[in-house]
JSON list of C-alpha atoms in Angstrom, two decimals:
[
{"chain": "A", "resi": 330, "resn": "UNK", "atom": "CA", "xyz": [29.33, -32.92, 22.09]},
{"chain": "A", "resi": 331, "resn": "UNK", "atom": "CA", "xyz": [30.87, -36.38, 23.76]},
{"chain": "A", "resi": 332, "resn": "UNK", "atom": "CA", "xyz": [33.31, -38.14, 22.50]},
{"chain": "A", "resi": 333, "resn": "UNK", "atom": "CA", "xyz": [33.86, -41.63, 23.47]},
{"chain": "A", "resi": 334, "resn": "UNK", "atom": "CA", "xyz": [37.31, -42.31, 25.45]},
{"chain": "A", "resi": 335, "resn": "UNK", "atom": "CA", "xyz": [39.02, -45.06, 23.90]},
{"chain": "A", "resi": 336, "resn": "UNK", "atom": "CA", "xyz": [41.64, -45.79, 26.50]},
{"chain": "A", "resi": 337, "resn": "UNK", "atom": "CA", "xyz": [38.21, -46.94, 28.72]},
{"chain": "A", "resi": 338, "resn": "UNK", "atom": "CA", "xyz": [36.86, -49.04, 25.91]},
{"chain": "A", "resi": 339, "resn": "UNK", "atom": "CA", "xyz": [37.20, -52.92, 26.52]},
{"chain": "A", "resi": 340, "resn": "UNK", "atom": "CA", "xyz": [38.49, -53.90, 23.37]},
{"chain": "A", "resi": 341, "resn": "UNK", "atom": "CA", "xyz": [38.24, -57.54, 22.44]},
{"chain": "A", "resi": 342, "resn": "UNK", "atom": "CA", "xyz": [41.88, -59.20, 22.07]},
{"chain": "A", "resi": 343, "resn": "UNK", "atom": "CA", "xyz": [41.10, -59.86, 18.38]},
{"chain": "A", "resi": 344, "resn": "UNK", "atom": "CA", "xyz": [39.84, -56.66, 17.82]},
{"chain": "A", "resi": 345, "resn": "UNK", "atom": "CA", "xyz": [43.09, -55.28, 19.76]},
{"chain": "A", "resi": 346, "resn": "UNK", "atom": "CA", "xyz": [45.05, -57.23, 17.29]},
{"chain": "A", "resi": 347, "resn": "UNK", "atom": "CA", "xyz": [43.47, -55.48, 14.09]},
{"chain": "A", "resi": 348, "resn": "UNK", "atom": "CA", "xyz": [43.64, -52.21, 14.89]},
{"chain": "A", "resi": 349, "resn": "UNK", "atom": "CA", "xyz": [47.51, -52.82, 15.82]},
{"chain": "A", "resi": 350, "resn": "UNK", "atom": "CA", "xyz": [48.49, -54.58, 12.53]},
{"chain": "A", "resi": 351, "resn": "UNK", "atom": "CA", "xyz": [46.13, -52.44, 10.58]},
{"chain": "A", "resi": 352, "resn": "UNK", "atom": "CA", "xyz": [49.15, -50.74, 8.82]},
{"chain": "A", "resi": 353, "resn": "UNK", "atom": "CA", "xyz": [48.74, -47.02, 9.02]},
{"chain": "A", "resi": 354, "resn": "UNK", "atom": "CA", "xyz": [51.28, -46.19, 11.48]},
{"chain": "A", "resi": 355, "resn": "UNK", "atom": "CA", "xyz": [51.60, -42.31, 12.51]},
{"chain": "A", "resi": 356, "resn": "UNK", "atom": "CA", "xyz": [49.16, -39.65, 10.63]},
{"chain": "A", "resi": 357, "resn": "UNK", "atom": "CA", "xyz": [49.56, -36.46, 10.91]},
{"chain": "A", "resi": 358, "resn": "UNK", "atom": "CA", "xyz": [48.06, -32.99, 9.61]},
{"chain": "A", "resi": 359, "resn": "UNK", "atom": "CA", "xyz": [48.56, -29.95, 9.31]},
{"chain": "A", "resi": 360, "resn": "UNK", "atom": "CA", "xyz": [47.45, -26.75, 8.49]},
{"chain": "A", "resi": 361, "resn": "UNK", "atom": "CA", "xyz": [48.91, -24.34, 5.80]},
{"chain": "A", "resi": 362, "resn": "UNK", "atom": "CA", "xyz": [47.07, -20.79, 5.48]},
{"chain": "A", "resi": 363, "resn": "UNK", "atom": "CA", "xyz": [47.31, -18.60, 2.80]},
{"chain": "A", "resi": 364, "resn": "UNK", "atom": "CA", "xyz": [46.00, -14.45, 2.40]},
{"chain": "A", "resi": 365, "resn": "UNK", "atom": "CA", "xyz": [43.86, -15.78, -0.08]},
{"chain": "A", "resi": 366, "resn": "UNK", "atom": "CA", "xyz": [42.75, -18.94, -1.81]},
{"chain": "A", "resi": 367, "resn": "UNK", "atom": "CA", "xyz": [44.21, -19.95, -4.77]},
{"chain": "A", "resi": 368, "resn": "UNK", "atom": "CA", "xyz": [42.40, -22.94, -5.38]},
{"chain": "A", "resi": 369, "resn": "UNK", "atom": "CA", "xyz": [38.87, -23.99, -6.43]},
{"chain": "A", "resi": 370, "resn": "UNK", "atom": "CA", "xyz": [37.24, -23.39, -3.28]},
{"chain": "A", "resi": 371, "resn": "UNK", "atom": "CA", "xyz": [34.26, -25.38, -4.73]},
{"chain": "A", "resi": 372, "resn": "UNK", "atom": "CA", "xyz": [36.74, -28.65, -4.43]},
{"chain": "A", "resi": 373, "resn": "UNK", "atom": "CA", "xyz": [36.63, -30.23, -0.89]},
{"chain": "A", "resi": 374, "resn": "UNK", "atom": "CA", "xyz": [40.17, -31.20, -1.83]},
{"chain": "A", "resi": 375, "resn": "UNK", "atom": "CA", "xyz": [43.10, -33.16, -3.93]},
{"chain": "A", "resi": 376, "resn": "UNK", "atom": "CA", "xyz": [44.74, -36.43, -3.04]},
{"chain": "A", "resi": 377, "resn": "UNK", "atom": "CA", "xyz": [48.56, -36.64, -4.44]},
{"chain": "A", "resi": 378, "resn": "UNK", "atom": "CA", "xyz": [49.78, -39.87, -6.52]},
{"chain": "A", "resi": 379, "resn": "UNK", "atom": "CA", "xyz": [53.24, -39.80, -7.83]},
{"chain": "A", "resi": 380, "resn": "UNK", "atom": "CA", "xyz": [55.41, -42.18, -9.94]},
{"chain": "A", "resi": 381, "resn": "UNK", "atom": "CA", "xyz": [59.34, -42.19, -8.88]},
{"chain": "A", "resi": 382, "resn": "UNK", "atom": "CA", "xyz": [60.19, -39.52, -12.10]},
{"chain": "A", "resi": 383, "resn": "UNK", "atom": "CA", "xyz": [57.42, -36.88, -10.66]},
{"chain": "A", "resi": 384, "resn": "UNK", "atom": "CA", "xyz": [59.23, -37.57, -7.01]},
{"chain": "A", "resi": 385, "resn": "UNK", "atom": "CA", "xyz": [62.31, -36.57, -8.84]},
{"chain": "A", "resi": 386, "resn": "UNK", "atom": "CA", "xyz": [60.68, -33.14, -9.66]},
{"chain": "A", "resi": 387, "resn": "UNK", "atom": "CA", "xyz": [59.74, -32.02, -6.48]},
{"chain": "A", "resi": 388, "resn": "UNK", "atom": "CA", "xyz": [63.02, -32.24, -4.30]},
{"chain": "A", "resi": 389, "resn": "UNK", "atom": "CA", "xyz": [64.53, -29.24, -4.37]},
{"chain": "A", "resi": 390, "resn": "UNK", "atom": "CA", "xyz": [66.49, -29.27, -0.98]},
{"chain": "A", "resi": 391, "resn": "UNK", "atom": "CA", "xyz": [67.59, -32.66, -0.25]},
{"chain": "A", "resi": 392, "resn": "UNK", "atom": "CA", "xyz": [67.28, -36.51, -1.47]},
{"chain": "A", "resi": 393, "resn": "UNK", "atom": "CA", "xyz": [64.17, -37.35, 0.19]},
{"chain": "A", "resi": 394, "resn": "UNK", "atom": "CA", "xyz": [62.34, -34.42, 1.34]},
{"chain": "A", "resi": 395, "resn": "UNK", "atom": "CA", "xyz": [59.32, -34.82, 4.20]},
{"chain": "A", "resi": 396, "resn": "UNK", "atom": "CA", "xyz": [57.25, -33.55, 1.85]},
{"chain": "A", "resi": 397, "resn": "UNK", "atom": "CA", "xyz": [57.20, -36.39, -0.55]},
{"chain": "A", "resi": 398, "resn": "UNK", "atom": "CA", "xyz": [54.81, -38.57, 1.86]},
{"chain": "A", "resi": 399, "resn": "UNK", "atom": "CA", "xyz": [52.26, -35.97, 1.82]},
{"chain": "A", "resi": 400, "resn": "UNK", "atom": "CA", "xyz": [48.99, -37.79, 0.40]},
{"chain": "A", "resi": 401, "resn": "UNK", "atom": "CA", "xyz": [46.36, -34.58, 0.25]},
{"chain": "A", "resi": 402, "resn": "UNK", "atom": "CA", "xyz": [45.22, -31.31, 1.37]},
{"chain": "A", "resi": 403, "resn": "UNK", "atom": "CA", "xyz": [41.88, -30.51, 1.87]},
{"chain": "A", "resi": 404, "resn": "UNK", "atom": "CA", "xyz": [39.69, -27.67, 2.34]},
{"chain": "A", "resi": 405, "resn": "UNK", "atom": "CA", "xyz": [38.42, -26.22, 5.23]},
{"chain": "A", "resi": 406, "resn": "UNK", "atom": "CA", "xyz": [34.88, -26.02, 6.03]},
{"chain": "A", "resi": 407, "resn": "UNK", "atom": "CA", "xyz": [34.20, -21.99, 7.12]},
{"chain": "A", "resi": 408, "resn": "UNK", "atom": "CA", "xyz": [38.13, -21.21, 6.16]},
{"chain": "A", "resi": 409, "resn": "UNK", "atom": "CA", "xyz": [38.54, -20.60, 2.55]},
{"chain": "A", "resi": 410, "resn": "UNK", "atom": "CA", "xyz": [42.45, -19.44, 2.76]},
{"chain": "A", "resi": 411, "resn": "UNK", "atom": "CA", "xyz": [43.44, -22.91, 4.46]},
{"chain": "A", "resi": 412, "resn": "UNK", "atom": "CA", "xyz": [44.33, -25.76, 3.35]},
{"chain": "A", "resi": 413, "resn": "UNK", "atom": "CA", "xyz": [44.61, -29.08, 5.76]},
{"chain": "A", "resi": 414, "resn": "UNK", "atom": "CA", "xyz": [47.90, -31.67, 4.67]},
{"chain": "A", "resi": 415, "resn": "UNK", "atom": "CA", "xyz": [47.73, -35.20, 5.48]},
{"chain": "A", "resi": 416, "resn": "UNK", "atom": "CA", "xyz": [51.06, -37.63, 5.62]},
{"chain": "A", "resi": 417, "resn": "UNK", "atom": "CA", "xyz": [51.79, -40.62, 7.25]},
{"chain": "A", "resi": 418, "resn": "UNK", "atom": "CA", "xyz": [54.62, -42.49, 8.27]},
{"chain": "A", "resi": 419, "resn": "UNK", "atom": "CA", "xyz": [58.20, -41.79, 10.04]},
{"chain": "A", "resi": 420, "resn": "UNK", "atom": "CA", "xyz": [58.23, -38.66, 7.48]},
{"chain": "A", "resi": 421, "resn": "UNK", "atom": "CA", "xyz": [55.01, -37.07, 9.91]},
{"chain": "A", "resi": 422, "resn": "UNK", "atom": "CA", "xyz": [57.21, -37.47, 13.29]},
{"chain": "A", "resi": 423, "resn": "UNK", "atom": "CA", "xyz": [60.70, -35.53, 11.06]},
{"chain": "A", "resi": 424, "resn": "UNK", "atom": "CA", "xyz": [57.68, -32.84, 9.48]},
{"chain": "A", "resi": 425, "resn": "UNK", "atom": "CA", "xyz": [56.52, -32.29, 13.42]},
{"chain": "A", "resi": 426, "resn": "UNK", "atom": "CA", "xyz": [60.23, -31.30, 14.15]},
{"chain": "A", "resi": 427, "resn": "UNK", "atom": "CA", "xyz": [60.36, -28.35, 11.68]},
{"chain": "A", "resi": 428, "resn": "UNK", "atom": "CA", "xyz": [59.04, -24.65, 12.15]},
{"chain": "A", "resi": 429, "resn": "UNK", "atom": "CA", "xyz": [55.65, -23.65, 10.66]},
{"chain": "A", "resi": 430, "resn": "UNK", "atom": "CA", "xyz": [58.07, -21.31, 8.25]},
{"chain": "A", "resi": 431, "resn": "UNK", "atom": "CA", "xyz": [59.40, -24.46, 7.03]},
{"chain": "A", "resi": 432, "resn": "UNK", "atom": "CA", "xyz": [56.44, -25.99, 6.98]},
{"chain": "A", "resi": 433, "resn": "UNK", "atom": "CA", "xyz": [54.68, -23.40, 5.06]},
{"chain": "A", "resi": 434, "resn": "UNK", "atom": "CA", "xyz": [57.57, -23.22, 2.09]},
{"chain": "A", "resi": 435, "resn": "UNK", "atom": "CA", "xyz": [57.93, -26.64, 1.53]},
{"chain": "A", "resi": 436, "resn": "UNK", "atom": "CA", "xyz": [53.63, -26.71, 1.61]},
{"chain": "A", "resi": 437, "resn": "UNK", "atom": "CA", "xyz": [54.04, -24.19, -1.33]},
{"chain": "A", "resi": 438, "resn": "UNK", "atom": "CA", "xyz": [56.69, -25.25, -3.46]},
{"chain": "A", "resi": 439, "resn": "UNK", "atom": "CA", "xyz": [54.62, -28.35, -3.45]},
{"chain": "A", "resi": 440, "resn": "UNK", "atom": "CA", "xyz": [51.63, -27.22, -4.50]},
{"chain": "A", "resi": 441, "resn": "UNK", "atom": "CA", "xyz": [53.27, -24.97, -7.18]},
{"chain": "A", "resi": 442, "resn": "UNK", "atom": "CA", "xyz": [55.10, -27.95, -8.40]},
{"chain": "A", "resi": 443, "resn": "UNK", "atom": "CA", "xyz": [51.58, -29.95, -8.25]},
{"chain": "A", "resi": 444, "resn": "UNK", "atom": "CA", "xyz": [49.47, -26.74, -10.40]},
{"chain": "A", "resi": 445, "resn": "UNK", "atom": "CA", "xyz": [52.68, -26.65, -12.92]},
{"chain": "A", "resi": 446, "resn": "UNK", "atom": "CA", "xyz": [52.19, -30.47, -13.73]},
{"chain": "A", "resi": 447, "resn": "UNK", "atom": "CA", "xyz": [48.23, -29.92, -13.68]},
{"chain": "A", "resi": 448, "resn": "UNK", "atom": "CA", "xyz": [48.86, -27.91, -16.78]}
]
């Protein structure tokens, strides 16, 4: 499989100009695994929305925990235990910082927080 290399791609100026002021800034993901699935496996995946009271809910370490810009998790296609986060913004480059351990709590007290309001 080829994959086209964009720093070789002639770009038009305008074209240049959209992609820069498009908005999204840094994206990152990441990978949380778990012994076993506790999700509907079925479901390709959940996207997060919060109001500012359910933001409230969730920190449990500090003001304005990394954790509170993650968007989703999705699954993974021939890995049923893992789940794949999505987050953008400064909050991606701090979460790229911290150990997988870290990671991996804050992953889970998120998603236990998330299935608790579910209910």
């Amino acid at each position: 499989m080829e994959f086209f290399d964009h720093e070789t791609i002639k770009w038009s100026s305008k074209v240049l100009r959209a992609i820069t002021n498009i908005g999204y800034g840094t994206i990152s993901y990441f990978k949380v695994e778990f012994e076993e699935p506790f999700w509907d496996v079925e479901n390709p995946g959940v996207m997060i929305l919060r109001d500012s009271d359910t933001f409230k809910t969730f920190d449990y370490k500090d003001d304005d925990p990394w954790y509170n810009y993650v968007y989703g998790f999705d699954s993974v296609l021939h890995h049923p235990n893992i789940l794949m986060g999505w987050m953008s913004g400064e909050e991606s480059r701090a979460m790229e910082m911290l150990s997988d351990k870290d990671i991996g709590e804050s992953c889970t007290h998120l998603l236990v927080c998330l299935s608790n309001v579910q209910k």
